[in-house]
């Protein structure tokens, strides 16, 4: 029999060690809980190095929507083109949007008193907490529900292949399809949350306290046992390398705060099975400290491509990237090859094999260059093909053109790769108009996507080529907390890096860095895919609004008639998730 009394509203245990639970300990029935489902779009993956571009949130209670919140956010930095391709959010869209210092208090007021819900909550909550630190705002420490964790507990691999938001939205019949825009993704997450809560009720989960306990992820025994690997690491930018007992690199990562990032691998938030498997073999963590995050990013790229650690996925095999080039024979054809073309020869790339083949299709649609793989001889006739019969090929197999005439055609294909893409774009544009006029919309969409692949690849190839040919480029970006992050770049390779102290004149540091920077062999174009990847990373950094050019030793310019002027003809269609050229020419 329970007895009333005892301090602080607790039942007196009578010396038995038992205390009567209060009503609060049972939690609030889930139908009475207010959930604030939130989704963020950002400029990148790391909360400590990237900014928020959009916040979307939906507040629900008892299965009904009681409020919505949505706004674009000016992140204070440029948006990576790859992120723009994913979300459709451009620098122009956020240019006049309020900053996070204005938006954050509004969102926190909207979410006040609610349980926050997010899909992969560690990402969204991590950005919100970092935003609080940046704006000197107290984080309210609300309860958080992660629908990824819930889905792992309540769905089986036999019914869905993964726990991505789009997959779960289909499973639970969401009326909104996730499209990497914050409010739509939050709305889809609401449907996923309701479906998961319905399943959780079958496990006896009917209150918020029970839901919190059901979701609670605890570090595995392995993670607890390996935590000491993070001891003594520097709170500085750099690359971290997990190594096994034989000193082989297992996994390589990068962070502006190595100590904090490595510690996160040993927390409950790290649920990726692949990396937990990696931790089982890890025996030590090696750190390569860097001057700033750009140097760290370049170092990571080089180490991954050089060492090919088994648990890394991205950037591990640059040699598998593809190039477009002309074959060396009397009647050349366009070819996709993994072997880097000789410097100075016309080429596009590197790119994925799919993009390279699509670019070839666009050029072949505009020029009657042969596409057959038969090796042709100017002294011997060969059978023709259907493309020759319908006038889509110059038929060198039948000697319908001389070697000299065909060489002029091949030269036009070379100029399409190295120079002005206008003849290709205009010819394919005319074909698009014909197909659309005939209501052959699927064929028109295919030609459009091929042209988009060609224009994008040509612009990227020419941009990198011009950058490499410029010789030495010195640039500096403002560092958080003051000072400058300086990079000396020679022929598309990072040759030296330094971070100058706050309020110090940066020029003496830059002069010293130039004297001591790595010597790089002159080059007028990228030598291989690894060189191209580094040059593109450096170009992305230089394009950031906080970065300034200090010195350009040679000439760095893009031709007026080059491929970059056609980038305005490529639009992004977020609903279809693809890029394609505008049909207005």
Coordinates of C-alpha atoms in Angstrom, one line a residue:
X1 CA 0.0 0.0 0.0
X2 CA 1.4 3.4 -1.0
X3 CA 1.8 6.1 1.7
X4 CA 1.5 9.8 0.9
X5 CA 4.1 12.3 1.9
X6 CA 7.9 12.5 1.3
X7 CA 9.9 15.4 0.0
X8 CA 9.3 17.2 -3.3
X9 CA 6.1 15.4 -3.9
X10 CA 7.6 11.9 -4.0
X11 CA 6.1 9.0 -2.1
X12 CA 8.0 8.0 1.0
X13 CA 9.9 4.8 0.2
X14 CA 9.6 3.7 3.8
X15 CA 13.2 2.5 3.6
X16 CA 12.3 0.0 0.9
X17 CA 14.1 1.9 -1.9
X18 CA 10.9 2.2 -3.9
X19 CA 9.3 5.6 -4.8
X20 CA 5.9 6.2 -6.2
X21 CA 6.1 7.7 -9.8
X22 CA 4.4 11.0 -10.3
X23 CA 2.0 11.7 -13.2
X24 CA 4.7 13.7 -15.0
X25 CA 6.9 10.7 -15.1
X26 CA 4.4 8.9 -17.3
X27 CA 4.7 11.7 -19.9
X28 CA 2.1 13.5 -22.0
X29 CA -0.2 11.5 -24.3
X30 CA 1.2 11.9 -27.8
X31 CA -2.1 13.3 -29.2
X32 CA -1.6 16.2 -26.8
X33 CA 2.0 16.9 -27.7
X34 CA 2.9 19.7 -30.0
X35 CA 5.6 18.7 -32.5
X36 CA 7.5 21.2 -34.5
X37 CA 8.8 19.4 -37.6
X38 CA 11.8 21.3 -39.0
X39 CA 14.0 21.1 -42.1
X40 CA 16.9 23.2 -43.2
X41 CA 18.7 23.8 -46.4
X42 CA 22.4 24.8 -46.1
X43 CA 25.5 25.7 -48.1
X44 CA 27.2 22.4 -47.1
X45 CA 27.3 19.6 -44.6
X46 CA 29.5 21.0 -41.8
X47 CA 27.6 23.2 -39.3
X48 CA 30.8 24.9 -38.2
X49 CA 31.9 25.8 -41.7
X50 CA 28.6 26.3 -43.7
X51 CA 25.5 28.5 -43.4
X52 CA 21.7 28.1 -43.4
X53 CA 19.9 29.1 -46.6
X54 CA 16.3 28.1 -45.8
X55 CA 14.2 27.1 -42.8
X56 CA 10.9 25.4 -43.1
X57 CA 8.8 24.1 -40.2
X58 CA 5.4 22.7 -39.6
X59 CA 3.8 22.6 -36.1
X60 CA 1.3 19.8 -35.5
X61 CA -0.8 18.6 -32.6
X62 CA -3.2 15.7 -32.5
X63 CA -2.6 14.9 -36.1
X64 CA -3.6 18.4 -37.3
X65 CA -1.4 21.2 -38.6
X66 CA -1.5 24.3 -36.3
X67 CA 1.1 26.5 -38.0
X68 CA 3.8 26.7 -40.6
X69 CA 7.1 28.7 -40.8
X70 CA 9.2 29.3 -43.9
X71 CA 11.9 31.7 -44.9
X72 CA 15.0 32.0 -47.0
X73 CA 18.1 33.0 -45.1
X74 CA 21.2 34.9 -46.3
X75 CA 24.1 32.6 -45.3
X76 CA 26.7 35.3 -45.7
X77 CA 28.7 33.2 -48.2
X78 CA 28.2 31.9 -51.8
X79 CA 26.3 28.8 -52.4
X80 CA 28.2 25.9 -53.9
X81 CA 26.9 25.2 -57.5
X82 CA 26.5 21.6 -56.6
X83 CA 24.2 22.6 -53.7
X84 CA 22.2 24.9 -56.1
X85 CA 21.8 22.0 -58.5
X86 CA 20.3 20.0 -55.6
X87 CA 18.0 22.6 -54.0
X88 CA 17.4 25.2 -56.7
X89 CA 18.4 27.9 -54.2
X90 CA 20.8 30.4 -55.8
X91 CA 22.9 33.3 -54.5
X92 CA 20.4 35.7 -56.1
X93 CA 17.4 34.2 -54.2
X94 CA 19.1 34.7 -50.8
X95 CA 20.8 38.1 -51.6
X96 CA 17.9 40.1 -50.1
X97 CA 16.9 37.5 -47.5
X98 CA 17.3 38.2 -43.7
X99 CA 20.4 36.9 -42.0
X100 CA 20.3 34.1 -39.4
X101 CA 20.6 36.7 -36.6
X102 CA 17.1 38.0 -37.6
X103 CA 15.5 34.6 -38.5
X104 CA 16.7 32.5 -35.6
X105 CA 14.7 34.4 -32.8
X106 CA 11.6 34.2 -35.0
X107 CA 12.0 30.4 -35.5
X108 CA 12.7 29.8 -31.8
X109 CA 9.6 31.7 -30.9
X110 CA 7.6 29.7 -33.4
X111 CA 8.9 26.4 -32.0
X112 CA 8.7 27.4 -28.3
X113 CA 7.3 24.7 -26.1
X114 CA 7.2 22.1 -28.9
X115 CA 9.1 18.9 -29.4
X116 CA 11.4 19.4 -32.3
X117 CA 11.3 16.7 -35.1
X118 CA 13.7 16.3 -38.0
X119 CA 14.8 13.7 -40.4
X120 CA 18.4 13.1 -39.5
X121 CA 18.0 15.4 -36.6
X122 CA 21.7 15.6 -35.8
X123 CA 22.2 17.6 -39.0
X124 CA 19.4 20.2 -38.6
X125 CA 19.8 20.5 -34.8
X126 CA 23.5 20.8 -35.2
X127 CA 23.1 23.8 -37.5
X128 CA 20.5 25.5 -35.3
X129 CA 22.7 25.1 -32.2
X130 CA 25.7 26.5 -34.1
X131 CA 23.6 29.4 -35.2
X132 CA 22.8 30.0 -31.5
X133 CA 26.5 30.1 -30.8
X134 CA 27.2 32.5 -33.6
X135 CA 24.4 34.9 -32.5
X136 CA 25.0 34.6 -28.8
X137 CA 21.6 33.1 -28.3
X138 CA 20.7 30.6 -25.6
X139 CA 19.8 27.2 -27.0
X140 CA 16.5 26.2 -25.4
X141 CA 17.3 22.5 -25.2
X142 CA 13.9 21.2 -26.5
X143 CA 13.2 17.5 -26.7
X144 CA 14.1 16.1 -30.1
X145 CA 12.7 13.2 -32.1
X146 CA 14.8 11.9 -35.1
X147 CA 12.6 10.2 -37.7
X148 CA 15.6 8.3 -39.0
X149 CA 16.2 6.7 -35.6
X150 CA 12.5 5.9 -35.4
X151 CA 12.5 4.4 -38.9
X152 CA 15.4 2.2 -38.1
X153 CA 13.4 0.8 -35.1
X154 CA 10.1 0.5 -36.9
X155 CA 10.8 -0.5 -40.6
X156 CA 12.5 -3.5 -42.1
X157 CA 14.9 -3.7 -45.0
X158 CA 12.5 -6.1 -46.6
X159 CA 9.9 -3.4 -47.1
X160 CA 12.1 -0.4 -48.0
X161 CA 15.7 -0.3 -49.4
X162 CA 16.8 2.7 -47.2
X163 CA 15.5 5.2 -44.7
X164 CA 15.8 8.3 -46.9
X165 CA 13.0 10.9 -46.5
X166 CA 11.7 10.3 -50.1
X167 CA 11.5 6.5 -49.5
X168 CA 9.7 6.9 -46.2
X169 CA 7.4 9.5 -47.7
X170 CA 6.3 7.0 -50.3
X171 CA 5.9 4.3 -47.7
X172 CA 3.6 6.3 -45.6
X173 CA 1.7 8.0 -48.4
X174 CA 2.8 11.6 -48.0
X175 CA 0.8 14.0 -50.1
X176 CA 4.0 16.1 -50.5
X177 CA 7.0 14.8 -52.3
X178 CA 10.4 15.8 -50.8
X179 CA 12.3 18.1 -53.2
X180 CA 15.2 19.5 -51.1
X181 CA 13.2 22.7 -50.3
X182 CA 12.7 23.2 -46.6
X183 CA 9.0 23.6 -46.2
X184 CA 8.0 20.8 -48.6
X185 CA 10.5 18.4 -46.9
X186 CA 9.1 19.4 -43.5
X187 CA 5.6 18.7 -44.7
X188 CA 6.7 15.3 -46.0
X189 CA 8.4 14.6 -42.6
X190 CA 5.1 15.3 -40.9
X191 CA 3.5 12.4 -42.8
X192 CA 6.5 10.2 -42.0
X193 CA 6.2 11.1 -38.2
X194 CA 2.5 10.3 -38.1
X195 CA 3.1 6.9 -39.8
X196 CA 5.9 6.0 -37.5
X197 CA 4.0 7.1 -34.3
X198 CA 1.2 4.8 -35.5
X199 CA 3.6 1.9 -35.7
X200 CA 5.2 2.8 -32.4
X201 CA 1.8 2.5 -30.7
X202 CA 2.0 -1.2 -31.4
X203 CA 5.0 -1.3 -29.2
X204 CA 3.2 0.4 -26.3
X205 CA 4.5 3.9 -27.1
X206 CA 1.7 6.3 -26.2
X207 CA 3.4 9.2 -24.4
X208 CA 6.2 11.6 -25.2
X209 CA 8.3 10.1 -22.4
X210 CA 7.9 6.6 -23.9
X211 CA 8.7 7.9 -27.4
X212 CA 11.8 9.6 -26.1
X213 CA 12.9 6.3 -24.4
X214 CA 12.0 4.3 -27.5
X215 CA 14.2 6.6 -29.7
X216 CA 17.1 6.8 -27.3
X217 CA 20.3 5.8 -29.1
X218 CA 23.1 4.9 -26.9
X219 CA 26.8 4.5 -27.9
X220 CA 27.7 0.9 -28.6
X221 CA 30.2 -0.8 -26.3
X222 CA 32.7 -0.5 -29.2
X223 CA 32.3 3.2 -29.4
X224 CA 32.8 3.6 -25.6
X225 CA 35.8 1.4 -25.7
X226 CA 37.5 3.4 -28.5
X227 CA 36.7 6.9 -27.2
X228 CA 40.3 7.3 -26.0
X229 CA 41.4 7.6 -29.7
X230 CA 40.0 11.2 -29.7
X231 CA 42.1 12.2 -26.7
X232 CA 44.6 15.0 -27.2
X233 CA 43.7 15.9 -30.7
X234 CA 43.9 19.6 -31.7
X235 CA 41.0 22.0 -32.0
X236 CA 42.3 23.2 -35.3
X237 CA 41.6 22.8 -39.1
X238 CA 43.1 19.7 -40.5
X239 CA 42.7 16.1 -41.9
X240 CA 42.2 13.1 -39.6
X241 CA 43.1 9.6 -40.6
X242 CA 41.8 6.5 -38.8
X243 CA 44.5 3.8 -39.0
X244 CA 44.4 0.1 -38.1
X245 CA 47.0 -2.0 -36.3
X246 CA 49.1 -2.3 -39.4
X247 CA 49.0 1.5 -39.8
X248 CA 46.8 1.3 -42.9
X249 CA 44.5 4.2 -43.5
X250 CA 40.9 3.1 -43.0
X251 CA 39.1 6.4 -43.3
X252 CA 40.1 10.0 -44.0
X253 CA 38.0 13.1 -43.1
X254 CA 38.4 16.8 -42.8
X255 CA 37.2 19.4 -40.3
X256 CA 37.8 23.0 -39.1
X257 CA 37.9 21.5 -35.6
X258 CA 39.5 18.1 -35.8
X259 CA 39.1 17.2 -32.0
X260 CA 35.3 17.9 -32.0
X261 CA 34.7 16.0 -35.3
X262 CA 36.6 12.9 -34.2
X263 CA 34.9 12.8 -30.9
X264 CA 31.5 12.7 -32.7
X265 CA 32.4 9.3 -34.1
X266 CA 32.2 7.9 -30.6
X267 CA 28.8 9.4 -29.7
X268 CA 25.3 8.1 -30.0
X269 CA 24.7 10.4 -33.0
X270 CA 27.0 8.2 -35.2
X271 CA 24.7 5.5 -36.4
X272 CA 26.2 4.7 -39.8
X273 CA 27.0 1.0 -39.8
X274 CA 29.9 1.5 -42.3
X275 CA 31.8 3.8 -40.0
X276 CA 31.0 1.8 -36.9
X277 CA 32.6 -1.2 -38.7
X278 CA 35.6 1.1 -39.4
X279 CA 35.9 1.9 -35.7
X280 CA 36.1 -1.8 -34.9
X281 CA 39.5 -1.9 -36.8
X282 CA 40.8 1.5 -35.8
X283 CA 43.7 1.7 -33.4
X284 CA 44.8 5.3 -33.7
X285 CA 44.0 8.6 -35.3
X286 CA 46.6 10.6 -37.1
X287 CA 46.1 14.3 -37.7
X288 CA 47.6 16.6 -40.4
X289 CA 47.1 20.1 -39.1
X290 CA 46.5 22.7 -41.7
X291 CA 46.6 26.5 -41.9
X292 CA 42.9 26.8 -42.8
X293 CA 39.9 24.8 -44.2
X294 CA 41.0 25.2 -47.8
X295 CA 44.4 23.6 -47.2
X296 CA 42.6 20.9 -45.2
X297 CA 40.2 20.2 -48.1
X298 CA 43.0 19.9 -50.6
X299 CA 45.0 17.7 -48.3
X300 CA 42.0 15.4 -47.8
X301 CA 41.5 15.2 -51.6
X302 CA 45.1 14.2 -52.2
X303 CA 45.3 11.7 -49.3
X304 CA 42.0 10.0 -50.3
X305 CA 43.0 9.7 -54.0
X306 CA 46.5 8.5 -53.1
X307 CA 45.7 6.1 -50.3
X308 CA 42.2 4.9 -51.3
X309 CA 41.1 4.1 -47.8
X310 CA 38.4 1.4 -47.8
X311 CA 35.8 3.2 -45.8
X312 CA 35.8 6.4 -47.9
X313 CA 33.5 6.6 -50.9
X314 CA 33.8 10.1 -52.5
X315 CA 36.9 11.2 -54.5
X316 CA 38.6 7.8 -54.1
X317 CA 39.1 6.9 -57.7
X318 CA 39.8 10.1 -59.8
X319 CA 41.3 7.8 -62.4
X320 CA 37.9 6.4 -63.1
X321 CA 36.6 9.7 -64.4
X322 CA 36.0 10.0 -68.1
X323 CA 37.3 12.3 -70.9
X324 CA 36.0 13.1 -74.3
X325 CA 38.6 13.3 -77.1
X326 CA 39.1 12.6 -80.8
X327 CA 40.7 9.3 -81.8
X328 CA 44.0 9.4 -83.7
X329 CA 43.2 7.9 -87.1
X330 CA 42.6 9.2 -90.7
X331 CA 38.9 9.6 -89.9
X332 CA 38.7 10.5 -86.2
X333 CA 35.6 10.0 -84.1
X334 CA 34.7 11.2 -80.6
X335 CA 35.5 8.8 -77.9
X336 CA 35.0 8.4 -74.1
X337 CA 38.2 7.4 -72.5
X338 CA 39.5 7.1 -68.9
X339 CA 43.1 7.8 -70.1
X340 CA 43.8 11.5 -69.8
X341 CA 44.4 13.0 -73.3
X342 CA 47.9 14.5 -74.0
X343 CA 48.2 18.1 -72.8
X344 CA 47.3 20.5 -75.6
X345 CA 44.9 18.2 -77.4
X346 CA 41.2 19.1 -77.7
X347 CA 39.2 17.4 -74.9
X348 CA 36.4 17.7 -72.4
X349 CA 36.5 16.4 -68.9
X350 CA 37.0 14.9 -66.6
X351 CA 33.4 13.9 -66.0
X352 CA 31.2 10.9 -65.3
X353 CA 30.9 8.4 -68.2
X354 CA 27.2 9.3 -68.5
X355 CA 27.9 13.0 -68.9
X356 CA 30.8 12.4 -71.3
X357 CA 28.6 10.2 -73.5
X358 CA 25.8 12.7 -73.4
X359 CA 28.2 15.5 -74.5
X360 CA 29.3 13.4 -77.4
X361 CA 25.7 12.8 -78.5
X362 CA 25.1 16.6 -78.5
X363 CA 28.1 17.2 -80.8
X364 CA 27.2 14.3 -83.1
X365 CA 23.6 15.7 -83.3
X366 CA 25.1 18.9 -84.7
X367 CA 28.0 17.6 -86.9
X368 CA 28.0 14.7 -89.3
X369 CA 31.1 13.2 -87.7
X370 CA 31.1 9.4 -87.7
X371 CA 30.1 7.5 -84.5
X372 CA 30.9 3.9 -85.6
X373 CA 33.9 2.2 -84.0
X374 CA 35.1 0.6 -87.2
X375 CA 38.7 1.5 -88.0
X376 CA 38.4 3.1 -91.5
X377 CA 41.1 3.3 -94.2
X378 CA 41.3 6.0 -96.9
X379 CA 42.4 3.2 -99.3
X380 CA 39.6 0.7 -98.7
X381 CA 35.8 1.0 -98.7
X382 CA 33.8 -0.2 -95.7
X383 CA 30.0 -0.9 -95.3
X384 CA 27.8 2.1 -94.6
X385 CA 25.4 2.4 -91.7
X386 CA 21.9 3.8 -91.2
X387 CA 23.3 7.2 -90.1
X388 CA 25.0 7.6 -93.4
X389 CA 21.8 6.5 -95.3
X390 CA 19.7 9.2 -93.6
X391 CA 22.4 11.9 -94.0
X392 CA 23.5 12.1 -90.3
X393 CA 27.1 11.0 -91.1
X394 CA 29.5 12.2 -93.8
X395 CA 30.2 8.6 -94.8
X396 CA 33.9 8.4 -94.8
X397 CA 33.5 4.7 -94.9
X398 CA 32.3 5.1 -98.5
X399 CA 34.9 7.8 -99.2
X400 CA 32.1 10.3 -99.7
X401 CA 34.5 12.9 -98.3
X402 CA 38.2 13.2 -98.7
X403 CA 40.6 12.8 -95.8
X404 CA 41.2 16.6 -96.0
X405 CA 37.4 17.4 -96.0
X406 CA 36.9 15.1 -93.1
X407 CA 39.8 16.6 -91.2
X408 CA 38.0 20.0 -91.5
X409 CA 34.9 18.4 -89.9
X410 CA 37.1 16.9 -87.1
X411 CA 38.5 20.4 -86.6
X412 CA 35.0 21.7 -86.0
X413 CA 34.5 19.0 -83.4
X414 CA 37.8 20.0 -81.7
X415 CA 36.7 23.7 -81.7
X416 CA 33.4 22.6 -80.1
X417 CA 35.4 21.2 -77.2
X418 CA 38.1 23.9 -76.8
X419 CA 36.4 27.0 -78.2
X420 CA 33.0 28.4 -79.1
X421 CA 30.1 26.0 -78.6
X422 CA 27.7 28.2 -80.5
X423 CA 27.5 26.1 -83.6
X424 CA 26.6 23.0 -81.5
X425 CA 24.1 24.9 -79.3
X426 CA 22.3 26.6 -82.2
X427 CA 22.1 23.4 -84.3
X428 CA 20.7 21.4 -81.4
X429 CA 18.4 24.3 -80.5
X430 CA 16.9 24.2 -83.9
X431 CA 16.4 20.4 -83.6
X432 CA 14.7 21.0 -80.2
X433 CA 12.2 23.4 -81.8
X434 CA 11.4 20.9 -84.5
X435 CA 10.8 18.1 -82.0
X436 CA 8.6 20.3 -79.8
X437 CA 6.7 21.5 -82.9
X438 CA 6.0 17.9 -83.7
X439 CA 4.9 17.2 -80.1
X440 CA 7.8 14.7 -79.7
X441 CA 8.4 16.0 -76.2
X442 CA 10.3 12.9 -74.8
X443 CA 12.8 13.1 -77.7
X444 CA 13.1 16.8 -77.2
X445 CA 13.8 16.3 -73.5
X446 CA 16.6 13.8 -74.4
X447 CA 18.2 16.3 -76.8
X448 CA 17.9 19.0 -74.2
X449 CA 19.6 17.0 -71.5
X450 CA 22.4 16.1 -73.9
X451 CA 22.9 19.7 -74.8
X452 CA 22.9 20.6 -71.1
X453 CA 25.6 18.0 -70.4
X454 CA 27.7 19.3 -73.3
X455 CA 27.5 23.0 -72.3
X456 CA 28.1 22.3 -68.6
X457 CA 31.1 20.1 -69.3
X458 CA 32.5 22.5 -71.9
X459 CA 32.2 25.4 -69.6
X460 CA 33.8 23.5 -66.7
X461 CA 36.6 22.2 -68.8
X462 CA 37.5 25.6 -70.3
X463 CA 37.2 27.3 -66.9
X464 CA 39.7 24.9 -65.3
X465 CA 42.0 25.2 -68.3
X466 CA 42.1 29.0 -68.2
X467 CA 42.8 28.8 -64.4
X468 CA 45.7 26.4 -64.8
X469 CA 47.2 28.4 -67.6
X470 CA 47.2 31.6 -65.5
X471 CA 50.3 30.5 -63.7
X472 CA 50.5 31.8 -60.1
X473 CA 47.4 33.1 -58.4
X474 CA 47.5 34.5 -54.8
X475 CA 44.1 34.8 -53.0
X476 CA 43.0 35.6 -49.5
X477 CA 39.7 35.1 -47.6
X478 CA 38.7 36.7 -44.4
X479 CA 39.0 34.3 -41.5
X480 CA 36.5 34.0 -38.7
X481 CA 37.9 35.9 -35.7
X482 CA 40.1 38.1 -37.8
X483 CA 43.1 37.7 -40.1
X484 CA 43.3 36.3 -43.6
X485 CA 43.4 32.7 -45.0
X486 CA 45.9 33.0 -47.8
X487 CA 46.6 30.5 -50.6
X488 CA 49.4 30.5 -53.2
X489 CA 48.1 28.6 -56.2
X490 CA 50.4 27.6 -59.1
X491 CA 49.0 26.1 -62.3
X492 CA 45.9 24.8 -60.5
X493 CA 47.8 23.3 -57.5
X494 CA 47.8 24.6 -54.0
X495 CA 51.5 25.5 -53.4
X496 CA 51.3 27.1 -50.0
X497 CA 48.9 28.3 -47.3
X498 CA 49.0 30.5 -44.2
X499 CA 46.6 32.2 -41.9
X500 CA 47.7 35.6 -40.8
X501 CA 47.1 36.9 -37.3
X502 CA 44.2 39.3 -36.6
X503 CA 44.9 43.0 -37.2
X504 CA 48.4 42.2 -38.7
X505 CA 49.5 43.4 -42.1
X506 CA 49.0 40.4 -44.3
X507 CA 51.5 41.4 -47.0
X508 CA 54.7 40.3 -45.3
X509 CA 53.2 36.9 -44.6
X510 CA 52.1 36.7 -48.3
X511 CA 55.6 37.6 -49.5
X512 CA 57.2 35.0 -47.3
X513 CA 54.7 32.4 -48.4
X514 CA 55.4 33.0 -52.1
X515 CA 59.2 32.6 -51.4
X516 CA 58.7 29.2 -49.6
X517 CA 55.8 27.8 -51.6
X518 CA 56.1 24.6 -53.5
X519 CA 57.6 24.7 -57.0
X520 CA 55.1 23.5 -59.6
X521 CA 56.0 22.5 -63.2
X522 CA 54.3 24.9 -65.7
X523 CA 51.2 23.5 -67.4
X524 CA 48.6 25.0 -69.7
X525 CA 45.9 22.5 -68.8
X526 CA 45.1 19.8 -66.2
X527 CA 47.3 16.8 -66.4
X528 CA 44.8 14.2 -65.0
X529 CA 41.5 13.9 -63.1
X530 CA 43.2 14.4 -59.7
X531 CA 44.7 17.7 -60.9
X532 CA 41.3 18.8 -62.2
X533 CA 39.6 17.9 -58.9
X534 CA 42.1 20.1 -57.0
X535 CA 41.8 23.0 -59.5
X536 CA 38.0 22.9 -59.2
X537 CA 38.1 22.9 -55.5
X538 CA 40.4 25.9 -55.5
X539 CA 38.2 27.7 -58.0
X540 CA 35.1 27.1 -55.8
X541 CA 37.0 28.7 -52.9
X542 CA 38.1 31.7 -55.0
X543 CA 34.5 32.3 -56.1
X544 CA 33.3 32.8 -52.5
X545 CA 32.4 36.5 -51.8
X546 CA 34.8 36.8 -48.8
X547 CA 37.8 35.8 -51.0
X548 CA 39.9 38.5 -52.7
X549 CA 42.5 38.1 -55.4
X550 CA 45.9 39.5 -54.3
X551 CA 48.0 38.7 -57.4
X552 CA 47.7 37.0 -60.8
X553 CA 51.1 36.4 -62.3
X554 CA 50.0 35.6 -65.9
X555 CA 46.8 36.1 -67.8
X556 CA 43.6 34.7 -66.4
X557 CA 40.6 35.3 -68.7
X558 CA 37.7 33.4 -70.3
X559 CA 37.2 34.0 -74.1
X560 CA 34.2 36.0 -74.9
X561 CA 33.1 33.3 -77.3
X562 CA 33.8 30.5 -74.8
X563 CA 31.4 28.0 -73.4
X564 CA 30.8 30.0 -70.1
X565 CA 28.6 32.5 -71.9
X566 CA 26.1 29.8 -72.6
X567 CA 25.6 28.9 -68.9
X568 CA 22.6 31.3 -68.8
X569 CA 20.9 29.0 -71.3
X570 CA 20.8 26.2 -68.8
X571 CA 18.0 26.3 -66.2
X572 CA 17.3 24.2 -63.2
X573 CA 14.0 22.5 -62.8
X574 CA 13.6 21.6 -59.1
X575 CA 10.4 19.6 -59.7
X576 CA 12.1 17.3 -62.1
X577 CA 15.5 17.4 -60.4
X578 CA 17.4 17.8 -63.6
X579 CA 19.2 20.5 -65.5
X580 CA 18.5 21.4 -69.1
X581 CA 18.9 24.3 -71.5
X582 CA 16.2 26.8 -72.1
X583 CA 14.2 26.4 -75.3
X584 CA 14.5 30.1 -75.9
X585 CA 17.5 30.7 -78.2

